[in-house]
C-alpha atoms as a printed R data frame, in Angstrom:
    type eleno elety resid chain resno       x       y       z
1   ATOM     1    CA   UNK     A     1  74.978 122.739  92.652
2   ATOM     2    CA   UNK     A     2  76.845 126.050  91.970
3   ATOM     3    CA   UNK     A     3  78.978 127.004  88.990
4   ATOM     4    CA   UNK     A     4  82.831 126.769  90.360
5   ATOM     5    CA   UNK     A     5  84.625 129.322  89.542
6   ATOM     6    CA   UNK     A     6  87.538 127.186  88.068
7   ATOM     7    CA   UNK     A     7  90.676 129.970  87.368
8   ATOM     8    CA   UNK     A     8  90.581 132.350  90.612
9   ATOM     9    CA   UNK     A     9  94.700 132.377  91.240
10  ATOM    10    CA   UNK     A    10  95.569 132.470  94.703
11  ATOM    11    CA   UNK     A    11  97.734 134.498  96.153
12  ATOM    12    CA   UNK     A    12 101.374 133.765  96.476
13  ATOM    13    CA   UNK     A    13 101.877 131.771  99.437
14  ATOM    14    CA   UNK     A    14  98.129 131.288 100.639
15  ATOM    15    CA   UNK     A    15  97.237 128.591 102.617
16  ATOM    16    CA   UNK     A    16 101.019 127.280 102.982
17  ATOM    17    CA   UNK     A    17 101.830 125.064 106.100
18  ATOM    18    CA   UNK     A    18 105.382 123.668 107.057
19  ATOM    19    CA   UNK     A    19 103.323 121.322 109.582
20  ATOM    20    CA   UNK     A    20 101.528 118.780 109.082
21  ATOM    21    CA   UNK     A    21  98.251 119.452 110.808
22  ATOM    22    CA   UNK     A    22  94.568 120.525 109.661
23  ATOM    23    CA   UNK     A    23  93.526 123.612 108.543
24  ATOM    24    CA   UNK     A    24  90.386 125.889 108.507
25  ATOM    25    CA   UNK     A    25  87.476 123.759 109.220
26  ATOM    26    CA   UNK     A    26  85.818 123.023 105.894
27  ATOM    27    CA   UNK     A    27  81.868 123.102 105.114
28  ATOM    28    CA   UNK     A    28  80.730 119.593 105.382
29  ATOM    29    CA   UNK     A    29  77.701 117.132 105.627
30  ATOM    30    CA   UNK     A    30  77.063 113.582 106.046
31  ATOM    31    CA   UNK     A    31  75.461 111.442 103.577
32  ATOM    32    CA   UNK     A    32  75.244 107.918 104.311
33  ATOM    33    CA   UNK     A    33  77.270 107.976 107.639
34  ATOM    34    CA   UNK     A    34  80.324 109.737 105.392
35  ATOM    35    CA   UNK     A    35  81.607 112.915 105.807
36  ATOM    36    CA   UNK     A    36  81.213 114.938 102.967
37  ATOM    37    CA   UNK     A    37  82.850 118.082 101.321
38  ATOM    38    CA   UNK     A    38  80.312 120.818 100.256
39  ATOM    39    CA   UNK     A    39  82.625 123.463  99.285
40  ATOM    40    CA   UNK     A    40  84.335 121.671  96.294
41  ATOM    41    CA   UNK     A    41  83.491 119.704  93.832
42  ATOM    42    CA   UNK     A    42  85.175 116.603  94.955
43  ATOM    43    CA   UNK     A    43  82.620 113.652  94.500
44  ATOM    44    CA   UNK     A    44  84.511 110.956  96.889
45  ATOM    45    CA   UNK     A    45  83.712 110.968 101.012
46  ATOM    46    CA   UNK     A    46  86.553 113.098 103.123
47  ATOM    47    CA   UNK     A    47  87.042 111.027 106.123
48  ATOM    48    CA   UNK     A    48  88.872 108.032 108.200
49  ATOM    49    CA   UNK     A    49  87.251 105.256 106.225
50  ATOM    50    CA   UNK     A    50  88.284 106.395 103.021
51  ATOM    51    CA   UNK     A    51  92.421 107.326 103.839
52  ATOM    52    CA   UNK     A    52  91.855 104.030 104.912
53  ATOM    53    CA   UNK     A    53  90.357 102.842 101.432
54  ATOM    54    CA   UNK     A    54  93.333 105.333  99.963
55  ATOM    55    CA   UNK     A    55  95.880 103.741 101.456
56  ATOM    56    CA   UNK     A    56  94.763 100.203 100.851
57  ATOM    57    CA   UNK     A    57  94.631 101.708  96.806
58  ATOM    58    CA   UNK     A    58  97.844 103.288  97.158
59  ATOM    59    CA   UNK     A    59  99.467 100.003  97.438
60  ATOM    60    CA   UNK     A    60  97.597  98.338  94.393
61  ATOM    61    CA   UNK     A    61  99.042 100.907  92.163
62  ATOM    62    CA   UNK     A    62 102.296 100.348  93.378
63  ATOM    63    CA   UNK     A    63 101.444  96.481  92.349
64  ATOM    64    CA   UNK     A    64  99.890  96.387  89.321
65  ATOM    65    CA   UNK     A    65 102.124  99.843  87.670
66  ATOM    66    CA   UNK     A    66 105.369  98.456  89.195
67  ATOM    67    CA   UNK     A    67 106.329 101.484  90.922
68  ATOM    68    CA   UNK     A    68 105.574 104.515  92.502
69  ATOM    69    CA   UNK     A    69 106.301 106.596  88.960
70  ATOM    70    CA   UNK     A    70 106.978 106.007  85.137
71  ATOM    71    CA   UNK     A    71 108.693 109.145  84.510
72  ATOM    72    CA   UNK     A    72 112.550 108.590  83.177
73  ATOM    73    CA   UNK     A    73 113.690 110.275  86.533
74  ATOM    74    CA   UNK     A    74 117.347 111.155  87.461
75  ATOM    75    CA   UNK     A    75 118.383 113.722  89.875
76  ATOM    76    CA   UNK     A    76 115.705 115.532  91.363
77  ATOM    77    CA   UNK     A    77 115.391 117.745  93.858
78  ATOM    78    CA   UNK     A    78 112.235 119.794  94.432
79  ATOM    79    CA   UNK     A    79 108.966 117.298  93.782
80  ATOM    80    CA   UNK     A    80 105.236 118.346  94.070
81  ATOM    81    CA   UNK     A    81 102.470 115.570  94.514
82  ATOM    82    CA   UNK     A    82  98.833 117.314  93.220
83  ATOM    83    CA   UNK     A    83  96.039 116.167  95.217
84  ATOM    84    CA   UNK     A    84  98.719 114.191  98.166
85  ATOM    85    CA   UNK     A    85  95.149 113.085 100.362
86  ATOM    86    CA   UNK     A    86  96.781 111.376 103.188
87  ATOM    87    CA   UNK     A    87 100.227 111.472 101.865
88  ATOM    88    CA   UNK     A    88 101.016 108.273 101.680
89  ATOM    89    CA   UNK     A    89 102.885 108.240  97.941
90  ATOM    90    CA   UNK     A    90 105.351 111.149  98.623
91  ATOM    91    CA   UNK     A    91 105.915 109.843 102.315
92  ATOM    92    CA   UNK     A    92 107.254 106.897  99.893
93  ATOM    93    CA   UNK     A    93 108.897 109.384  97.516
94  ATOM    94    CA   UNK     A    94 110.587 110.727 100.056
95  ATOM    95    CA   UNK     A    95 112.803 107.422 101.045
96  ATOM    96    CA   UNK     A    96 113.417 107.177  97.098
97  ATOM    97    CA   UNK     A    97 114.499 110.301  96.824
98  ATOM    98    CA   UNK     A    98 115.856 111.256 100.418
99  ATOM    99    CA   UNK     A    99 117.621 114.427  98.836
100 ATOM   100    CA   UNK     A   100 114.530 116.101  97.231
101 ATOM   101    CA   UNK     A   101 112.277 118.211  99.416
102 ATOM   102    CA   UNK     A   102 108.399 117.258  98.610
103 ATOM   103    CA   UNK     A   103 105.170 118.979  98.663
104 ATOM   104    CA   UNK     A   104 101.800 117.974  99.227
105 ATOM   105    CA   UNK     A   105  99.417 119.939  97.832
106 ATOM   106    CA   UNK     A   106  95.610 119.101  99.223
107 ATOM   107    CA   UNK     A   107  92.692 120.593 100.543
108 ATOM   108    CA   UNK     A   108  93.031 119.137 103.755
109 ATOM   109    CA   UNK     A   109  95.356 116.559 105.546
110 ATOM   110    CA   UNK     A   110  94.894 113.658 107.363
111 ATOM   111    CA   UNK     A   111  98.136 113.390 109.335
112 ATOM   112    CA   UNK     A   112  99.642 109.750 108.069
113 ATOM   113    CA   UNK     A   113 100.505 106.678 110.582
114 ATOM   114    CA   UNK     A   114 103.756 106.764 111.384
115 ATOM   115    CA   UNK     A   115 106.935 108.997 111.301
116 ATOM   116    CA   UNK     A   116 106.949 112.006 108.851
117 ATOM   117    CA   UNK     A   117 110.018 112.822 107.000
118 ATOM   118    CA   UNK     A   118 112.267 115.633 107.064
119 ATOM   119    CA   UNK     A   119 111.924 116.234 103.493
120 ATOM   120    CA   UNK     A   120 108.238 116.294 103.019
121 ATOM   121    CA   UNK     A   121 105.945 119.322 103.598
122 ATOM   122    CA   UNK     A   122 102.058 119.719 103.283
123 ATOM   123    CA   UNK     A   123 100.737 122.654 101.257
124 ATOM   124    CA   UNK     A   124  96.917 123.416 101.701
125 ATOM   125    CA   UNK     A   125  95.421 124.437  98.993
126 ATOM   126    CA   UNK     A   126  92.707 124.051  95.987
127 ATOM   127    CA   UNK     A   127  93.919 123.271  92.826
128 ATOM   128    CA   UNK     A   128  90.896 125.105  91.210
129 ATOM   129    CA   UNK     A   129  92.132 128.378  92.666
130 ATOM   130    CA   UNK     A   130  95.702 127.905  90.610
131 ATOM   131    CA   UNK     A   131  98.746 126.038  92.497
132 ATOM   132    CA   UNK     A   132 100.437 128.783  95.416
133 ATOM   133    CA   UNK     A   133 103.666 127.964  93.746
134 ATOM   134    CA   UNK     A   134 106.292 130.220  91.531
135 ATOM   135    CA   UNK     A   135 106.819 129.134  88.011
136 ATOM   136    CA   UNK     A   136 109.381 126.502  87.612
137 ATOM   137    CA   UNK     A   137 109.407 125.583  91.238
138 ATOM   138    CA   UNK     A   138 109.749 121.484  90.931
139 ATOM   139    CA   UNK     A   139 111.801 118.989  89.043
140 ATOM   140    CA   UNK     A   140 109.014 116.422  89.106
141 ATOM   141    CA   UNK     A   141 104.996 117.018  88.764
142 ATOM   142    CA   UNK     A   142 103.336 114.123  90.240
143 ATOM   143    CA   UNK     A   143  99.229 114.179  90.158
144 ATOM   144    CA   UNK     A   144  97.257 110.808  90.611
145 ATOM   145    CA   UNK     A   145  93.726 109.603  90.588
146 ATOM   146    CA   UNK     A   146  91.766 113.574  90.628
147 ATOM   147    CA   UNK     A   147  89.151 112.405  88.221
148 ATOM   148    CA   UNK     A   148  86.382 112.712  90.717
149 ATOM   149    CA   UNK     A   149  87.464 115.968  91.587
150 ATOM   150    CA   UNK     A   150  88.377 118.162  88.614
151 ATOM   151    CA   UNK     A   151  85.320 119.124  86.586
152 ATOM   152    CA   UNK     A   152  85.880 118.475  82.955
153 ATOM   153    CA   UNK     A   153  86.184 122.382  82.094
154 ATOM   154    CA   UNK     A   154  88.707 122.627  84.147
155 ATOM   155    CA   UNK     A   155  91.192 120.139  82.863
156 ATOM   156    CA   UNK     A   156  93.276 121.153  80.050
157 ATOM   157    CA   UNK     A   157  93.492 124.324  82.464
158 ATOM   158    CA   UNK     A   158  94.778 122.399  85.218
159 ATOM   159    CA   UNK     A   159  97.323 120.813  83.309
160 ATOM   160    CA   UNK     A   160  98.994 123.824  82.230
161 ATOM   161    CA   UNK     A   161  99.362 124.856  86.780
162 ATOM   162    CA   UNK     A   162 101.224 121.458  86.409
163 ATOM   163    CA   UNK     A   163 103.457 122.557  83.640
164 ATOM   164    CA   UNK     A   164 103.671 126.186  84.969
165 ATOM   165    CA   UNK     A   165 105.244 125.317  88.088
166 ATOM   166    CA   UNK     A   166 107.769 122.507  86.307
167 ATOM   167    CA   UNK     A   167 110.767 123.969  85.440
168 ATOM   168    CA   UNK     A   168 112.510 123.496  82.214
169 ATOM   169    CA   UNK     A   169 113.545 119.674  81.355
170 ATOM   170    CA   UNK     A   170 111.435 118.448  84.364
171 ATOM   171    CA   UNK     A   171 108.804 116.294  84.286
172 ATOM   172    CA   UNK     A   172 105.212 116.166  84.538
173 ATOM   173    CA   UNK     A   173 103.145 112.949  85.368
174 ATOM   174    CA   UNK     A   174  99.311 111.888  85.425
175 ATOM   175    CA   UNK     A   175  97.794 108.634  86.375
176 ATOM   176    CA   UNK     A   176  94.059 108.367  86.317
177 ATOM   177    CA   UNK     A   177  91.180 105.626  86.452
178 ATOM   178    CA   UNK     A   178  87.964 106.447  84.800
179 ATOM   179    CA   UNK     A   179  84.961 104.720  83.850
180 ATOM   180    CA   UNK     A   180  86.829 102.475  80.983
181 ATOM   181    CA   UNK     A   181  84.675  99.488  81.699
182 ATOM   182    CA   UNK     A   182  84.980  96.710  79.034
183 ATOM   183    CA   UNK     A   183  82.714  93.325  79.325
184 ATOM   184    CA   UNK     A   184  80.527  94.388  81.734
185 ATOM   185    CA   UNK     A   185  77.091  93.282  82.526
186 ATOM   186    CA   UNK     A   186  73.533  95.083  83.713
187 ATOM   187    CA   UNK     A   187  74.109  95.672  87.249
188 ATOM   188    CA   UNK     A   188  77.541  97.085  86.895
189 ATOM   189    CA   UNK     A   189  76.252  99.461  84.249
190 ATOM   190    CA   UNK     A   190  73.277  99.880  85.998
191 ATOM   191    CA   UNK     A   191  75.479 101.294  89.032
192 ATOM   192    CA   UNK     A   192  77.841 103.047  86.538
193 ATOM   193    CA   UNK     A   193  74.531 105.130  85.115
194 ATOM   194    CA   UNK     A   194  73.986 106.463  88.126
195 ATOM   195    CA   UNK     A   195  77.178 107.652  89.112
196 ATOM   196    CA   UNK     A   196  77.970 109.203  86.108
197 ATOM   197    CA   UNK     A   197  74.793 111.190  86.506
198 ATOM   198    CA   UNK     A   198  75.568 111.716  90.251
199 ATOM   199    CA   UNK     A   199  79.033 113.258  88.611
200 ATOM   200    CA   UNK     A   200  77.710 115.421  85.885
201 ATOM   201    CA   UNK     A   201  75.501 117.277  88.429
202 ATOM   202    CA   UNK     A   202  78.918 118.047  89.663
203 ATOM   203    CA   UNK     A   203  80.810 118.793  86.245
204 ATOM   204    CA   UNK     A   204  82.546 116.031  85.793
205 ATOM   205    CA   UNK     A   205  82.722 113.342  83.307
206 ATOM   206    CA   UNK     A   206  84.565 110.784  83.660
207 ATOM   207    CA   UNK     A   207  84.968 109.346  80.560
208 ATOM   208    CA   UNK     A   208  86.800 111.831  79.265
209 ATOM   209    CA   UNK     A   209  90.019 111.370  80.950
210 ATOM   210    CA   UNK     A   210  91.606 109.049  78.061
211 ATOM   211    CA   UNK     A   211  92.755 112.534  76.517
212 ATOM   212    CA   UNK     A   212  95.621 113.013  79.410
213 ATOM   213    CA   UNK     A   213  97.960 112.504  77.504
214 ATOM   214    CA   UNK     A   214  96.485 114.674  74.278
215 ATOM   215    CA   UNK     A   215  95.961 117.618  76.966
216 ATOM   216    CA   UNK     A   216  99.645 117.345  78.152
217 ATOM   217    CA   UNK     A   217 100.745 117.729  74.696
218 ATOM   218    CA   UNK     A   218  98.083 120.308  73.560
219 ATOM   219    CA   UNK     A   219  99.831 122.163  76.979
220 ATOM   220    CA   UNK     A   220 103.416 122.346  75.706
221 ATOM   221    CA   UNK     A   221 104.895 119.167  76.822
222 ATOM   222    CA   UNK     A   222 107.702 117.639  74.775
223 ATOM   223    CA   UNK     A   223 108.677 113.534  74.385
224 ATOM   224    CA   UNK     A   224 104.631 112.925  75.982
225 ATOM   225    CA   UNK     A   225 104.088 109.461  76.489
226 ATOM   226    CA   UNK     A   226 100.709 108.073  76.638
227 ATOM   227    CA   UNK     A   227  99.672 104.415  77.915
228 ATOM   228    CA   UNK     A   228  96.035 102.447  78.525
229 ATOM   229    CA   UNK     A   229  96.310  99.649  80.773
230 ATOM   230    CA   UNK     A   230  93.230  97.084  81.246
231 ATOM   231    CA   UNK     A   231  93.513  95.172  84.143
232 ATOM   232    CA   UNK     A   232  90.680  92.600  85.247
233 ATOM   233    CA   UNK     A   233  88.166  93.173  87.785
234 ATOM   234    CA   UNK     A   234  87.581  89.997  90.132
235 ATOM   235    CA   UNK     A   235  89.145  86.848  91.306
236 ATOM   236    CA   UNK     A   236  88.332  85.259  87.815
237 ATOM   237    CA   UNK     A   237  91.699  86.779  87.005
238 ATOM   238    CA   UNK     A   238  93.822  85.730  90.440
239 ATOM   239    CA   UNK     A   239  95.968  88.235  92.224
240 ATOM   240    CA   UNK     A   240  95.897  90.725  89.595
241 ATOM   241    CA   UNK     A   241  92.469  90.621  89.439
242 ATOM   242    CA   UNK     A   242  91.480  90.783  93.426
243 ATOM   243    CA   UNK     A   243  93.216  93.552  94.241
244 ATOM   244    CA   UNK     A   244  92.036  96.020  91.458
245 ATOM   245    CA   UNK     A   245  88.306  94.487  92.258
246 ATOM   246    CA   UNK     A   246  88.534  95.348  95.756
247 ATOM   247    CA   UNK     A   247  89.900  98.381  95.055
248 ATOM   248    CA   UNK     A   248  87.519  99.572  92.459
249 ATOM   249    CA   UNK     A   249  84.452  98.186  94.530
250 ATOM   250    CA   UNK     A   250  85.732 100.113  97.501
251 ATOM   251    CA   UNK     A   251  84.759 102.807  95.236
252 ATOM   252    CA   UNK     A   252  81.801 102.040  94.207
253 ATOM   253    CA   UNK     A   253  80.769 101.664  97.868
254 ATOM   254    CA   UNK     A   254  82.338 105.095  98.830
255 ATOM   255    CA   UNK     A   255  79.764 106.877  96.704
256 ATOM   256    CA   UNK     A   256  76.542 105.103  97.728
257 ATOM   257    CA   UNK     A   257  75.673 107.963 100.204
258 ATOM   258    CA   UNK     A   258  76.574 110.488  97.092
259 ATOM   259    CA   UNK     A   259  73.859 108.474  94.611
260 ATOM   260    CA   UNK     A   260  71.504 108.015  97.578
261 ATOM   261    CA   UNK     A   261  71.705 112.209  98.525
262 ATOM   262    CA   UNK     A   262  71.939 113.872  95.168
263 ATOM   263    CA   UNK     A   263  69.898 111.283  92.732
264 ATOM   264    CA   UNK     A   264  67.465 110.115  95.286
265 ATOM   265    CA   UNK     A   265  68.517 106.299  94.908
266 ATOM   266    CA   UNK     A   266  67.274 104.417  97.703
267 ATOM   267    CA   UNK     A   267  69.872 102.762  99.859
268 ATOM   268    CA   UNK     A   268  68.096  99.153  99.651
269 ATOM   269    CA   UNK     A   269  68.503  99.138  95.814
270 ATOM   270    CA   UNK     A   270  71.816 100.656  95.860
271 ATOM   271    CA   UNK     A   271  73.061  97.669  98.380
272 ATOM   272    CA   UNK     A   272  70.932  95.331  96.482
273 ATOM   273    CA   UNK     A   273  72.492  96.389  92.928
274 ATOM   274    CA   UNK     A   274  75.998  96.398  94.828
275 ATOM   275    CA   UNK     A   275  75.621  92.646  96.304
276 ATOM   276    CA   UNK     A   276  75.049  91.268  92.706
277 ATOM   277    CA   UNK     A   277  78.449  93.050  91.429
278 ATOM   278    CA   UNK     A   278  81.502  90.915  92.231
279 ATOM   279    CA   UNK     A   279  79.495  87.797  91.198
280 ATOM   280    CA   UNK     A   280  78.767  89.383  88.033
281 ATOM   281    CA   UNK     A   281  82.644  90.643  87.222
282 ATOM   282    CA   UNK     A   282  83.336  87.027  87.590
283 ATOM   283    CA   UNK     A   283  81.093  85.952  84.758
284 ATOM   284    CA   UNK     A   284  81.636  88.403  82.413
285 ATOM   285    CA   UNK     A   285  85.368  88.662  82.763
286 ATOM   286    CA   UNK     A   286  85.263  92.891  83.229
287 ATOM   287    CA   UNK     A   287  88.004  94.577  82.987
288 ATOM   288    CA   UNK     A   288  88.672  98.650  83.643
289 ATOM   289    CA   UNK     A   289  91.354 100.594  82.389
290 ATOM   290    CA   UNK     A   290  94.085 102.574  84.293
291 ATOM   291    CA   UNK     A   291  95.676 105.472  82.170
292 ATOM   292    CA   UNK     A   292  99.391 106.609  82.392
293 ATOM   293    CA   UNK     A   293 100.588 109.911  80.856
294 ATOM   294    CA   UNK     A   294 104.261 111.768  81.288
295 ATOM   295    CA   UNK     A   295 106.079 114.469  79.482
296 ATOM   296    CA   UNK     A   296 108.700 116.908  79.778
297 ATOM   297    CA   UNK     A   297 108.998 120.640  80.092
C-alpha cells in the first residue's frame, strides 16, 4: 500500500456540487463480491449493500445515543456533516433544523431514497486533501464513525479542518466506534487480530480513537466534553443488545473480502470463525464501546 499524502489542501471550491449526483468515476476493485475503493484509504466496501448496512446503523445510533447529536445546540444556521456516505443523518438534520443550510462532505454519493431537501447540499471531496471550505464557514461540525478511514497520522490533523472551518462559539462534534471490546472470547479476538492487521497495512489503528476528545482539546477547543459508552453485544442483553450486535456484526462481515484480499485469510475460515461469533457474545456477555466527544470554538 502507498504512503498517503495526508495534508495536500485543495483548492478553494474543488470538487463542489449543488446536485446530488456522482462524480468522477473512482479507481475500484472487487474483493469478495464488494466493491472496493483503491484510491483511499478507506477500509469498509463502497457499494449498495453497505448504504444499506449504513442506513440500518444510522438508526441504531439514533437508538442507543438518543438523538441525532449531543452538542448544546441553539440557533444554527450553516451545518457541515464530515464523511455524510449516503446522507442519511443530515437528510434528518435538515427537518430539525429546517432553517440551516447543510453540507455533505464525501468522496462519493449514493443518492438517498426518497425526497431531498431544499436545505441540504453534497460536497465531494477527501478529507485528507483539507476540507474545500473558508474558515469559519459552519455553526455546527458534525463527523461520525471515520475510524476506518482516517489513518492514525492523520488525526489530530484532521481535527483541526473541523475546527478551522467552525466559526467562533460553534460547535464541533465526533462520534466514533473502535475496537473497545470488553469480555470477549477466542473467536471474536481471533477475528479482531486480523482486522486490525488488515487496518495497519492501511495506517490505521483503531484503538486509538479513545483520545477524541484529548485531540479536540489539544486542537483549541473550549468546554470539550468527553464520554465512553459500553453497550452489549447480543441478545443476552435484549433490545439494546440486538441492535448494536447486528450492527457491529454487519461489520465484521463487510470486511471479510478486505481480510481475505490483503492478509490472505481464506474465505472458509473467515465464515467458519464468523458463524461461531454471535453464539459466543452470548456467553461471554461482550460488550464494545461507542465514544462521544464535543467542544466549542
Amino acid at each position: 500500500m502507498h504512503l498517503f499524502r495526508f495534508f495536500r489542501r485543495a483548492r478553494k471550491g474543488q470538487g463542489v456540487s449543488t446536485r446530488w449526483e456522482p462524480g468522477p468515476c473512482p479507481l475500484t476493485s472487487v474483493k469478495g463480491g464488494r466493491r472496493w475503493r483503491e484510491d483511499i484509504p478507506y477500509a469498509l466496501p463502497k457499494d449498495l449493500q453497505e448504504n444499506d448496512r449504513l442506513h440500518y446503523q444510522h438508526y441504531v445510533f439514533k437508538t442507543l445515543l438518543g438523538g441525532n447529536y449531543h452538542a448544546p445546540l441553539e440557533r444554527v444556521g450553516n451545518i457541515l456533516d464530515v464523511g455524510c456516505g449516503p446522507g442519511y443523518w443530515m437528510l434528518e438534520i435538515a427537518q430539525q433544523f429546517p432553517q440551516a443550510r447543510i453540507s455533505g462532505l464525501d468522496t462519493e454519493f449514493a443518492l438517498p431514497p426518497g425526497p431531498v431537501a431544499s436545505n441540504c447540499r453534497f460536497v465531494q471531496g477527501n478529507i485528507l486533501h483539507g476540507l474545500p471550505f473558508a474558515e469559519q464557514s459552519f455553526d455546527y461540525t458534525h463527523q461520525r464513525l471515520l475510524v476506518a478511514a482516517l489513518p492514525s497520522q492523520a488525526w489530530p490533523w484532521e481535527i483541526k479542518e473541523l475546527l478551522r472551518v467552525t466559526r467562533l462559539g460553534g460547535w464541533v462534534e465526533l462520534i466514533e466506534a473502535g475496537d473497545g471490546f470488553a469480555a470477549t472470547g477466542p473467536q471474536t479476538e481471533r477475528f479482531l487480530s486480523w482486522t486490525r492487521a488488515a487496518l495497519r497495512m492501511r495506517g490505521i489503528d483503531a484503538g486509538i480513537i479513545a483520545n477524541i476528545g484529548r485531540w479536540l482539546e489539544e486542537a483549541g477547543a473550549r468546554e470539550v466534553v468527553f464520554r465512553t459508552l459500553s453497550y452489549p453485544l447480543g441478545s443476552w442483553a435484549g433490545h439494546e443488545g440486538v441492535l448494536w450486535g447486528k450492527d457491529v456484526f454487519a461489520g465484521f462481515l463487510a470486511i471479510k473480502g478486505l481480510l481475505n484480499a490483503q492478509l490472505g485469510v481464506p474465505l472458509h475460515e473467515l465464515e467458519a470463525v464468523l458463524a461461531q461469533i454471535p453464539q459466543e457474545w452470548d456467553r461471554y456477555r461482550t460488550c464494545n464501546s461507542i465514544y462521544v466527544a464535543y467542544g466549542k470554538k
